PDB file of C-alpha atoms in Angstrom:
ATOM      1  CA  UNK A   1     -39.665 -38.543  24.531  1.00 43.00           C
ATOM      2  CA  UNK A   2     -39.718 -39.871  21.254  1.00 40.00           C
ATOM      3  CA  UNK A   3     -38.627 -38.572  17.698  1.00 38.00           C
ATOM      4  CA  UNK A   4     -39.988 -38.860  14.337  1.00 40.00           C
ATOM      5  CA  UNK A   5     -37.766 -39.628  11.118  1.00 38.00           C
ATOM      6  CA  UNK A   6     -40.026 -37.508   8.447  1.00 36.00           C
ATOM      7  CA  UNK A   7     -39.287 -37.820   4.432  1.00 37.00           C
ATOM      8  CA  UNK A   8     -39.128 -34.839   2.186  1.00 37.00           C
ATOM      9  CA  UNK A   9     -42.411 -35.453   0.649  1.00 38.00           C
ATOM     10  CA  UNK A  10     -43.945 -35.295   3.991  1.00 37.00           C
ATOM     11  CA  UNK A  11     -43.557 -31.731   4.404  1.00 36.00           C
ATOM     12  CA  UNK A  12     -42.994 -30.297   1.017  1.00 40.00           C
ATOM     13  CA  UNK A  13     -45.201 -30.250  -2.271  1.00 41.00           C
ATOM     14  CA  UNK A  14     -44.100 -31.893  -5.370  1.00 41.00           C
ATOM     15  CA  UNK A  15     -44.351 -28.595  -7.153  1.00 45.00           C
ATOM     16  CA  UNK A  16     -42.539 -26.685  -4.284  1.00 43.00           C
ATOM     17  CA  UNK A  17     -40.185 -29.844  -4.914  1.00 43.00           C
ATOM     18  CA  UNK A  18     -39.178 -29.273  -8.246  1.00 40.00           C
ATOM     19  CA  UNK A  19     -39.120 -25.511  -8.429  1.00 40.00           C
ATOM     20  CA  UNK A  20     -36.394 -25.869  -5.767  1.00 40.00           C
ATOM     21  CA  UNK A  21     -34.681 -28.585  -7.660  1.00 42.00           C
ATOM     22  CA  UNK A  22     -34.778 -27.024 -11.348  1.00 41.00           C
ATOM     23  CA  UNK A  23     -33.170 -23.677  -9.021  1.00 46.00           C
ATOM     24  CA  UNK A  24     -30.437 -25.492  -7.563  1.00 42.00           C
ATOM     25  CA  UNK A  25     -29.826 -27.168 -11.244  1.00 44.00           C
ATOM     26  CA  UNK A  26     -30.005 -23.365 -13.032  1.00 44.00           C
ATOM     27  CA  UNK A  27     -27.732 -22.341 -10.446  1.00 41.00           C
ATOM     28  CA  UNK A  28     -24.645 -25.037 -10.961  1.00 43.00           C
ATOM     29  CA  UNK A  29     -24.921 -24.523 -14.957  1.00 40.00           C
ATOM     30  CA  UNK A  30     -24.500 -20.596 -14.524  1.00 43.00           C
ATOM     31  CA  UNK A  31     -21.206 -21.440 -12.453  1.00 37.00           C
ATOM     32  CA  UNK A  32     -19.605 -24.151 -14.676  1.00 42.00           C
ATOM     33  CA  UNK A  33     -16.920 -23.073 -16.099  1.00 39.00           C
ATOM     34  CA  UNK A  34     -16.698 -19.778 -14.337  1.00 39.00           C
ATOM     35  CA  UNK A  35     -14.267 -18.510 -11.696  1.00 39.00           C
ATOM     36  CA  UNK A  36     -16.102 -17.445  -8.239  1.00 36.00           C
ATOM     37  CA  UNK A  37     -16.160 -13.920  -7.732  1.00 37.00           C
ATOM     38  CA  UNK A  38     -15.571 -12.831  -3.932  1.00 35.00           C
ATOM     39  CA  UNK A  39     -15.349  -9.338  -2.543  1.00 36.00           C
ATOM     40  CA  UNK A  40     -11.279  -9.777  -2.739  1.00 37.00           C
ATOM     41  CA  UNK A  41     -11.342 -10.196  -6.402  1.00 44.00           C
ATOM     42  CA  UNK A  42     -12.695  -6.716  -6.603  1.00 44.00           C
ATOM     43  CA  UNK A  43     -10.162  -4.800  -4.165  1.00 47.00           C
ATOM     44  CA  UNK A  44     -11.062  -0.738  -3.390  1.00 41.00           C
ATOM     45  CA  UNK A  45      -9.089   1.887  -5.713  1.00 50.00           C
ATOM     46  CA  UNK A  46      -5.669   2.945  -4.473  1.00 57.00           C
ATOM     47  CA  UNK A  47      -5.490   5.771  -1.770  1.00 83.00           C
ATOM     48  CA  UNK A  48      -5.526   9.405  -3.937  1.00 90.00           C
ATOM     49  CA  UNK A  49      -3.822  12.439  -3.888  1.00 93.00           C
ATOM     50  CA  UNK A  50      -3.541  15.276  -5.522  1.00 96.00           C
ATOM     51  CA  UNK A  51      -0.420  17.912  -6.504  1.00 97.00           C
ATOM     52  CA  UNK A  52      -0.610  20.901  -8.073  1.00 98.00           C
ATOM     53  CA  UNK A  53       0.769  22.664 -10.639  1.00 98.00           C
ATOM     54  CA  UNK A  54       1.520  26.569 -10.991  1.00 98.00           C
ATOM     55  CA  UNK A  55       2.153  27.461 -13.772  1.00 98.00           C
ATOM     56  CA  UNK A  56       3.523  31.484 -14.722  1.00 98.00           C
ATOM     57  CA  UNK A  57       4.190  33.636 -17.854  1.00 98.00           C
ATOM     58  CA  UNK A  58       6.105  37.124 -17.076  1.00 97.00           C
ATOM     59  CA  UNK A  59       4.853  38.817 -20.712  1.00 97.00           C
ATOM     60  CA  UNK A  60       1.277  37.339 -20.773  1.00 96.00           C
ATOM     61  CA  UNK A  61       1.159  35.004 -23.811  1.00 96.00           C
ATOM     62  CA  UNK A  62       0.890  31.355 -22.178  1.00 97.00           C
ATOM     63  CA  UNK A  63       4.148  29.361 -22.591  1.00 97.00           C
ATOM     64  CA  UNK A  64       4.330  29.207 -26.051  1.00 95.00           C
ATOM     65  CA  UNK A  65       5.046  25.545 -27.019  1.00 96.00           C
ATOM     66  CA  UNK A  66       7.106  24.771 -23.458  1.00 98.00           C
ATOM     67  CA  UNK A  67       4.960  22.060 -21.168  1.00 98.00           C
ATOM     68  CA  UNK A  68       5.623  19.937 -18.335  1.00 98.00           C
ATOM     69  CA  UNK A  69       4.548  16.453 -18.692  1.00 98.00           C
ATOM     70  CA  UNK A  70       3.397  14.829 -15.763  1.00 98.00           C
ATOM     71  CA  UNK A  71       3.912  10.676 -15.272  1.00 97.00           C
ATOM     72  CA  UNK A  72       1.612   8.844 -12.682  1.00 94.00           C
ATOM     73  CA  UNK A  73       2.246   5.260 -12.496  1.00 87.00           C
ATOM     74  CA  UNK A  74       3.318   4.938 -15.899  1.00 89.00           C
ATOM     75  CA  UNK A  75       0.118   7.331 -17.648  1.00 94.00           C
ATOM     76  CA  UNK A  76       1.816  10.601 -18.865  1.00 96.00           C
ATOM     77  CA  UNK A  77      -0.582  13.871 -19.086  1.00 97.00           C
ATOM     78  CA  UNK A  78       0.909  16.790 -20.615  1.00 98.00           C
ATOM     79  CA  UNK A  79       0.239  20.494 -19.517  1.00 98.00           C
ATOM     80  CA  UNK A  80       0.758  23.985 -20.773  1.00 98.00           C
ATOM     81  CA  UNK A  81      -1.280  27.105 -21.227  1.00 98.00           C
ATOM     82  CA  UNK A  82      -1.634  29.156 -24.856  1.00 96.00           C
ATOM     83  CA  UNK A  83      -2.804  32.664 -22.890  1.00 96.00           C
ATOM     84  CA  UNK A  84      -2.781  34.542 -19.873  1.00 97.00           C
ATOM     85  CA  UNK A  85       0.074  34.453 -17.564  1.00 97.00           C
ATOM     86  CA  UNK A  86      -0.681  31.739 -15.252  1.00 97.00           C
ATOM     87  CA  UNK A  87      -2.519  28.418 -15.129  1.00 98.00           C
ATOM     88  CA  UNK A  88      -3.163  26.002 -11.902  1.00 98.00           C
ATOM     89  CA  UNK A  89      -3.632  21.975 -12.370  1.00 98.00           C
ATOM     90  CA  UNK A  90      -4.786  19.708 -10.415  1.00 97.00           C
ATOM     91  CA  UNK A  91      -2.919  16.495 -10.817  1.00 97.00           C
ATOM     92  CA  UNK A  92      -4.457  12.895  -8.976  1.00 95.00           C
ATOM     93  CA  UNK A  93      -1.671  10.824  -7.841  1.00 94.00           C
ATOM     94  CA  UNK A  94      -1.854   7.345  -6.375  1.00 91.00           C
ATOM     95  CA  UNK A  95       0.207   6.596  -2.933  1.00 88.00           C
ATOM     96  CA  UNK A  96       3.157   5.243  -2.578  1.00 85.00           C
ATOM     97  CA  UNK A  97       3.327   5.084  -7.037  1.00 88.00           C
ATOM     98  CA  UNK A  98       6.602   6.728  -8.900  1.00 90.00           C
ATOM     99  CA  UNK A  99       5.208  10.570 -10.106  1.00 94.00           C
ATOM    100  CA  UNK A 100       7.595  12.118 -12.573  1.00 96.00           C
ATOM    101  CA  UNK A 101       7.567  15.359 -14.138  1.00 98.00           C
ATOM    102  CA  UNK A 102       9.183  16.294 -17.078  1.00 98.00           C
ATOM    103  CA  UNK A 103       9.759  19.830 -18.504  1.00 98.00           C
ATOM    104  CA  UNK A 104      10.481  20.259 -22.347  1.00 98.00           C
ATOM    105  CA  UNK A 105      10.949  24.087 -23.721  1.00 97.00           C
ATOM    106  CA  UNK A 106       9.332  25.267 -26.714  1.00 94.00           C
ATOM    107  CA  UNK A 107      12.817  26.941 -27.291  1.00 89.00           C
ATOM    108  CA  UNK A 108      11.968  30.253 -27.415  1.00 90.00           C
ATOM    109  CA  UNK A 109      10.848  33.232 -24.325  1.00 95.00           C
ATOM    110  CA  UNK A 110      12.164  30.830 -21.625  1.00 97.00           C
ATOM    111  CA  UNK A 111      13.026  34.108 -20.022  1.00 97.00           C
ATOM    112  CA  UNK A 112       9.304  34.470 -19.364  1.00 97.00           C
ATOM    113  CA  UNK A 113       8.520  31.064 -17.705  1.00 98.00           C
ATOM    114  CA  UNK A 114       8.652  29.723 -14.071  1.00 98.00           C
ATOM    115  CA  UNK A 115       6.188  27.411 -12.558  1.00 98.00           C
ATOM    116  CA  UNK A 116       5.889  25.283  -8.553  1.00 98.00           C
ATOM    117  CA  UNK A 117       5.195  22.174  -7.741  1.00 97.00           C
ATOM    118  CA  UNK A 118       2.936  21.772  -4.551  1.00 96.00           C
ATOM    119  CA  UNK A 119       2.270  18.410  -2.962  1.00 92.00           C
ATOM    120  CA  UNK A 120      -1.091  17.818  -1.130  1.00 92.00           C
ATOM    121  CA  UNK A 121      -0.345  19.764   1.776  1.00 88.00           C
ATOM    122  CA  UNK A 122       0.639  22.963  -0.456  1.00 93.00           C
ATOM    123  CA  UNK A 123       4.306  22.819  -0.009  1.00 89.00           C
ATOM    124  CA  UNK A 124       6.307  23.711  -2.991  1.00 94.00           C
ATOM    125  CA  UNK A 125       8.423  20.561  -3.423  1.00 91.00           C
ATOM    126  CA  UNK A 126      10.160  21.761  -6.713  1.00 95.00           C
ATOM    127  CA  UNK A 127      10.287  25.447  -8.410  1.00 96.00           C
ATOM    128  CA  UNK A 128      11.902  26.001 -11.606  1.00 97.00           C
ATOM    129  CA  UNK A 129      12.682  29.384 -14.152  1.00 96.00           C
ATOM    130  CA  UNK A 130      13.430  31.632 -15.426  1.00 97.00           C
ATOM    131  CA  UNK A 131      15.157  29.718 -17.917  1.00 97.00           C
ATOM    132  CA  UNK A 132      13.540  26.356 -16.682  1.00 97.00           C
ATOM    133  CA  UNK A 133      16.112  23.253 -16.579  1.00 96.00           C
ATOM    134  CA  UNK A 134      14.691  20.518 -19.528  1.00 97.00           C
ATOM    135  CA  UNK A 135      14.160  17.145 -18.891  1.00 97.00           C
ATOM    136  CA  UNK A 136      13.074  14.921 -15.748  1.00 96.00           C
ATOM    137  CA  UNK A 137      12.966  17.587 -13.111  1.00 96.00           C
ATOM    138  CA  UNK A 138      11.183  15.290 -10.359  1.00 93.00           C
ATOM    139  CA  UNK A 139      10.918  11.968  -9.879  1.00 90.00           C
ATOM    140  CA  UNK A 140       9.427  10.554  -6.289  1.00 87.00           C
ATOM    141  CA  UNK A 141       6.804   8.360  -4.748  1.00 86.00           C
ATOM    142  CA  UNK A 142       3.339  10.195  -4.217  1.00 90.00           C
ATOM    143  CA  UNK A 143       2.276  10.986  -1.073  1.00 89.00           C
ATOM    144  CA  UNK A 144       4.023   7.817   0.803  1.00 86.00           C
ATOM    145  CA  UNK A 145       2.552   6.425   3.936  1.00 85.00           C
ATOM    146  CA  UNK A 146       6.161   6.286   5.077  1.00 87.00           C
ATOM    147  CA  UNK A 147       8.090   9.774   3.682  1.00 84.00           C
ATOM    148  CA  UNK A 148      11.407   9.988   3.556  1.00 85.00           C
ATOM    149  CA  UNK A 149      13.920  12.413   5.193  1.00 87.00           C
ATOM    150  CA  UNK A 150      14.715  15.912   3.282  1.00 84.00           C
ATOM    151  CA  UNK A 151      16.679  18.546   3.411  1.00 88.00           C
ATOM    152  CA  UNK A 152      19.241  16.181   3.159  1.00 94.00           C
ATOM    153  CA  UNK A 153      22.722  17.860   3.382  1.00 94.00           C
ATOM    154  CA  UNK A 154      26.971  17.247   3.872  1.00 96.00           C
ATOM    155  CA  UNK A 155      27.161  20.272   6.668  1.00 96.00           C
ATOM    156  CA  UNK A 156      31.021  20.228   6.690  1.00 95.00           C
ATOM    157  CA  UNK A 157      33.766  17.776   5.537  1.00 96.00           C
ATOM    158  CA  UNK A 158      37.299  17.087   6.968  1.00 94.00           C
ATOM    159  CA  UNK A 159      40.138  15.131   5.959  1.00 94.00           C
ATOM    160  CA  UNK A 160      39.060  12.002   7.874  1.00 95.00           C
ATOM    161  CA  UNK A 161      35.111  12.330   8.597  1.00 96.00           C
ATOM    162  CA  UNK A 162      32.049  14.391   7.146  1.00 97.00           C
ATOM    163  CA  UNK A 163      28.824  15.799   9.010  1.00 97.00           C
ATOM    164  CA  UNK A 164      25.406  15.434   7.626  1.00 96.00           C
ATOM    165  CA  UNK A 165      22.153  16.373   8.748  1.00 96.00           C
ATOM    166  CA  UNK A 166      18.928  16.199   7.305  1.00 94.00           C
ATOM    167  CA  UNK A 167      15.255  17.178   8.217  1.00 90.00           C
ATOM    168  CA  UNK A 168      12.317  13.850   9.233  1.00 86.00           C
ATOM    169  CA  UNK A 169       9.352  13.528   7.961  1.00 76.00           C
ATOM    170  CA  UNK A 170       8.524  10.950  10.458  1.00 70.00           C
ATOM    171  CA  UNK A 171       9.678  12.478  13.855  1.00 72.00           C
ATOM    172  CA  UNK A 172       9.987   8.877  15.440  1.00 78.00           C
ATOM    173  CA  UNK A 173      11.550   7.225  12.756  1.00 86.00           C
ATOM    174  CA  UNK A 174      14.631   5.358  13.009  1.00 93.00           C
ATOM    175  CA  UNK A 175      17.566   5.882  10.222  1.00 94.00           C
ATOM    176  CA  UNK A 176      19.449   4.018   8.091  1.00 95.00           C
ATOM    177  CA  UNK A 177      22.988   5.249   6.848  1.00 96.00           C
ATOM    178  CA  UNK A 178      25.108   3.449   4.444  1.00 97.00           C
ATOM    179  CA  UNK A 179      28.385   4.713   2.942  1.00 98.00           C
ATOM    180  CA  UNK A 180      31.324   3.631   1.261  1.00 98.00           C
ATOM    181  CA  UNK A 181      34.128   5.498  -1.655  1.00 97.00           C
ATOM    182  CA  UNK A 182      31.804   7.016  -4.591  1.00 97.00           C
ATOM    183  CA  UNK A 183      30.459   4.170  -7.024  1.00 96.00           C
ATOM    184  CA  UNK A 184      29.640   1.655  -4.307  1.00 97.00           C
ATOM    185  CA  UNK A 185      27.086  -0.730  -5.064  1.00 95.00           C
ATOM    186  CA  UNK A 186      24.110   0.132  -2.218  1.00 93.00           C
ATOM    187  CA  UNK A 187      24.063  -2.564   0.222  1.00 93.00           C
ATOM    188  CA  UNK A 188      27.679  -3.534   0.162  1.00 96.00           C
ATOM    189  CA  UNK A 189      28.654  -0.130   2.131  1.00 96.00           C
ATOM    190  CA  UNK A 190      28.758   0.637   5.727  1.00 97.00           C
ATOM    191  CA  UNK A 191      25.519   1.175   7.225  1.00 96.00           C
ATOM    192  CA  UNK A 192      24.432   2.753  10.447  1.00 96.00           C
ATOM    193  CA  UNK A 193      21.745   3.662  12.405  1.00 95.00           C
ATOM    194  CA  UNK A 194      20.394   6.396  14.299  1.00 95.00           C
ATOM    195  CA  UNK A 195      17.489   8.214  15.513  1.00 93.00           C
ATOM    196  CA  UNK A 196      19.272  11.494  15.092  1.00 93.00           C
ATOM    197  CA  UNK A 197      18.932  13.861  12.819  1.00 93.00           C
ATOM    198  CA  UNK A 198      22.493  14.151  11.934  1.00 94.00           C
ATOM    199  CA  UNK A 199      25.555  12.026  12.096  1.00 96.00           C
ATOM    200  CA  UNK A 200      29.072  12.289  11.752  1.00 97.00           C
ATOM    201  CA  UNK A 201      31.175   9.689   9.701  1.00 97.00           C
ATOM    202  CA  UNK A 202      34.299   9.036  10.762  1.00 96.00           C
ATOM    203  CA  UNK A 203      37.202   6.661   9.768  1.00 96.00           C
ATOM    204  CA  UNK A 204      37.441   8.082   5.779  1.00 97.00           C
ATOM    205  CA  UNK A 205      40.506   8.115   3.780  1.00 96.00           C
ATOM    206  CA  UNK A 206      41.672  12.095   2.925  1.00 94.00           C
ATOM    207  CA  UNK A 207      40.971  13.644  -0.518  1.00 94.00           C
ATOM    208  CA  UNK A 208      38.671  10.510  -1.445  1.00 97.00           C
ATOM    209  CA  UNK A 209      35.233  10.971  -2.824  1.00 97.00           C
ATOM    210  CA  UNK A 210      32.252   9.374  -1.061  1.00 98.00           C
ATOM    211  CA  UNK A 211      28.786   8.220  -1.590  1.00 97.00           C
ATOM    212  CA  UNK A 212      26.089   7.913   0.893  1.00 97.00           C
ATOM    213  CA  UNK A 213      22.335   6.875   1.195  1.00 96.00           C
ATOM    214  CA  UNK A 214      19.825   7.052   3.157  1.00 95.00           C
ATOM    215  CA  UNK A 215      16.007   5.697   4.024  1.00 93.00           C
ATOM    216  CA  UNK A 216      13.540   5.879   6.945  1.00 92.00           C
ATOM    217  CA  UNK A 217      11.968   3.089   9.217  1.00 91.00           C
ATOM    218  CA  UNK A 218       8.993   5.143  10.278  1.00 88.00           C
ATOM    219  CA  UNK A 219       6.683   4.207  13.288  1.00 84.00           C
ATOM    220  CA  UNK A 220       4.087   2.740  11.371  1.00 81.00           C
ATOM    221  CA  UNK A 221       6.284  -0.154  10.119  1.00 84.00           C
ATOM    222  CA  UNK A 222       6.803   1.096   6.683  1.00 86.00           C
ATOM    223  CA  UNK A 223       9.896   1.955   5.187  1.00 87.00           C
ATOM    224  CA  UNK A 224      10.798   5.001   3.260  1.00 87.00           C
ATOM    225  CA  UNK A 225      12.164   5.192  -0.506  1.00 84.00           C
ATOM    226  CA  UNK A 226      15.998   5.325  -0.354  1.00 89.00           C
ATOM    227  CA  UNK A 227      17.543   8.436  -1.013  1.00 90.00           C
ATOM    228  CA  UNK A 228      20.798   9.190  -2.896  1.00 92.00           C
ATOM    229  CA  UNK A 229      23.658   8.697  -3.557  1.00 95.00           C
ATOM    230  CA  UNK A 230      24.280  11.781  -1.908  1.00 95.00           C
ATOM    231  CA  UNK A 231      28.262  12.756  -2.564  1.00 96.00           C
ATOM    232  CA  UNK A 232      31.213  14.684  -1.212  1.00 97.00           C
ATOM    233  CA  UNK A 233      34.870  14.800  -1.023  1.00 97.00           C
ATOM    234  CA  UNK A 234      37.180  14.493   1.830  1.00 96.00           C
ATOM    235  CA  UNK A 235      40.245  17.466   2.113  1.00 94.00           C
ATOM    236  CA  UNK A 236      43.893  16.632   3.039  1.00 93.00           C
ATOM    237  CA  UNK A 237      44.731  16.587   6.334  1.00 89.00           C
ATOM    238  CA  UNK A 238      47.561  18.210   5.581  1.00 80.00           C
ATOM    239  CA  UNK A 239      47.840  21.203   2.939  1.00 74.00           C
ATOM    240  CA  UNK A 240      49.424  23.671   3.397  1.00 76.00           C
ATOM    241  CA  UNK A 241      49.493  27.048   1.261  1.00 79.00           C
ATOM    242  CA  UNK A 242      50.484  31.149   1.850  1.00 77.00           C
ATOM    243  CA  UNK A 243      47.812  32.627   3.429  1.00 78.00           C
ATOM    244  CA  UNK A 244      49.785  36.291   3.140  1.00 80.00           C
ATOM    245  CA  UNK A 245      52.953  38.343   2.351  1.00 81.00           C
ATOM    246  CA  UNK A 246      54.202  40.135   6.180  1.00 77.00           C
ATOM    247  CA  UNK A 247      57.398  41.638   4.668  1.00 76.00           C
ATOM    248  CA  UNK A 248      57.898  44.102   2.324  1.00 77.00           C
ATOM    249  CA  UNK A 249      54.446  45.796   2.601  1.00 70.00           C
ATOM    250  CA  UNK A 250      55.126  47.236  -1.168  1.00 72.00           C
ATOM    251  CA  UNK A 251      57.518  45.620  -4.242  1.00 71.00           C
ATOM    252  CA  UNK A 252      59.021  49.211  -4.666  1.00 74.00           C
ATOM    253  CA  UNK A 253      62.532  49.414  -4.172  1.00 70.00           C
ATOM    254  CA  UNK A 254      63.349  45.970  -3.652  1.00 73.00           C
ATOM    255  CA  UNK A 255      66.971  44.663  -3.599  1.00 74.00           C
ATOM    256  CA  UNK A 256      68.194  41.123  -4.952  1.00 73.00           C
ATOM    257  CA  UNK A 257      68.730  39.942  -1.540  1.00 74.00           C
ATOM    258  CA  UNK A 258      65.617  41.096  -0.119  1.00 75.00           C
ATOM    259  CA  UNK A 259      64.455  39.129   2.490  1.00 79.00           C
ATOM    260  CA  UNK A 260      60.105  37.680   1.879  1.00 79.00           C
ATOM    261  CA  UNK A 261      58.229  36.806   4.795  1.00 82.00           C
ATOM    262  CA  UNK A 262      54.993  35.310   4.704  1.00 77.00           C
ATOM    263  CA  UNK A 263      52.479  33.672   6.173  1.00 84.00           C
ATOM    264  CA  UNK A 264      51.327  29.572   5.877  1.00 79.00           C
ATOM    265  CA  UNK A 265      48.223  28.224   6.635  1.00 79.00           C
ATOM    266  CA  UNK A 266      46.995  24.852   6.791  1.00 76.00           C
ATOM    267  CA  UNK A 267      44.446  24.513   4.187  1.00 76.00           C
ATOM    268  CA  UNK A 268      43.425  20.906   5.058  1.00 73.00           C
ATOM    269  CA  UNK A 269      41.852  19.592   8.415  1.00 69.00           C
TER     270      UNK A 269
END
């Protein structure tokens, strides 16, 4: 069998020819000097979520001048209502971006205002009022494919260790404690880990005050915010105080040389 060697001109026109050419030509100018575009230049929008805001008045007339001003990756929205005594907003977070609220009173009928804060599974994360606390009242990561621990809380504290607990978010996640005297600077403390959902720390010095932080490795490989400092302060081990007068039972009729007898407790550990 034997093969052929066949020019271009043998199988195409010379018009057909020179459209294609004058194409190809039309094509490179359009490009020059241009960046090429590919379907990673133009990546999806950000996973959304949305929290919501409840909003009360107790007499009826809207908040008059208080608001809460919401912060979602660095775009603030302000909110408030003039009438009525509630009002419900819807507010579009992105994951795993800061969202900070902010409360500022109108300074007068604070008395009258409370409001929640639900994330996108209804929860209330953060209620506030009567008598609303000013300034940042929350500051966390939006719905975060990795959520940190909550409920985090010092359960009891001795003169030499401290209990904590907290509740998961992540129910295979794996913790990580670090702790060290109050002011530390976070990743110069001592660190454990656990997949408990409470530790005790032992080995602390007595009537010392103590920082701690934790953060989550969840099962998906991400890794939570940290959380904290979280603080406490040890007790003496030793401290002892009257815990009760046994003798006289009254301070009627008492003598110079009466004898006191009372009882001591050890306040400490």
């Amino acid at each position: 069998m034997s093969f052929k060697y066949f020019t271009l001109k043998s199988f195409v026109k010379l018009p057909s020819l020179l459209f294609l050419l004058l194409g190809l030509l039309s094509a490179s100018l359009n490009l020059e000097g241009k960046e090429a575009m590919t379907s990673f230049d133009n990546p999806p929008p950000p996973d959304t979520c949305y929290y919501t805001l409840e909003l009360f008045d107790s007499f009826g007339d809207g908040w008059n001048g208080s608001y809460l001003t919401v912060i979602v990756n660095g775009v603030s929205t302000d909110y408030t209502f003039t009438t009525g005594t509630s009002a419900t907003f819807v507010v579009e977070a992105i994951s795993n971006a800061p969202l900070i609220v902010i409360y500022t009173s109108g300074g007068i009928f604070q008395n009258e205002i409370t409001y929640n804060i639900l994330d996108p599974s209804g929860n209330n994360i953060f209620s506030d009022g009567p008598f609303p606390q000013t300034g940042e009242v929350l500051n966390i990561f939006a719905c975060p494919t990795c959520p940190g621990p909550y409920n985090v809380n010092v359960d009891k504290v001795g003169g030499i260790d401290a209990e904590i607990s907290w509740t998961p978010a992540d129910s295979s996640g794996i913790y990580l404690l670090e702790y060290d005297e109050a002011g530390f600077l976070l990743g110069t403390g001592n660190q454990l880990i656990t997949s408990n959902t409470n530790i005790t720390l032992t080995g602390l010095q007595e009537d010392t005050e103590y920082d701690f932080y934790i953060s989550v490795a969840c099962d998906n490989g991400d890794s939570s915010a940290v959380i904290g400092p979280v603080q406490f302060k040890t007790i003496w081990l030793i401290d002892v105080g009257i815990a009760g007068i046994s003798s006289p039972l009254s301070q009627c009729g008492l003598s110079d040389a009466e004898t006191v007898e009372v009882t001591l407790k050890n306040y400490g550990d």
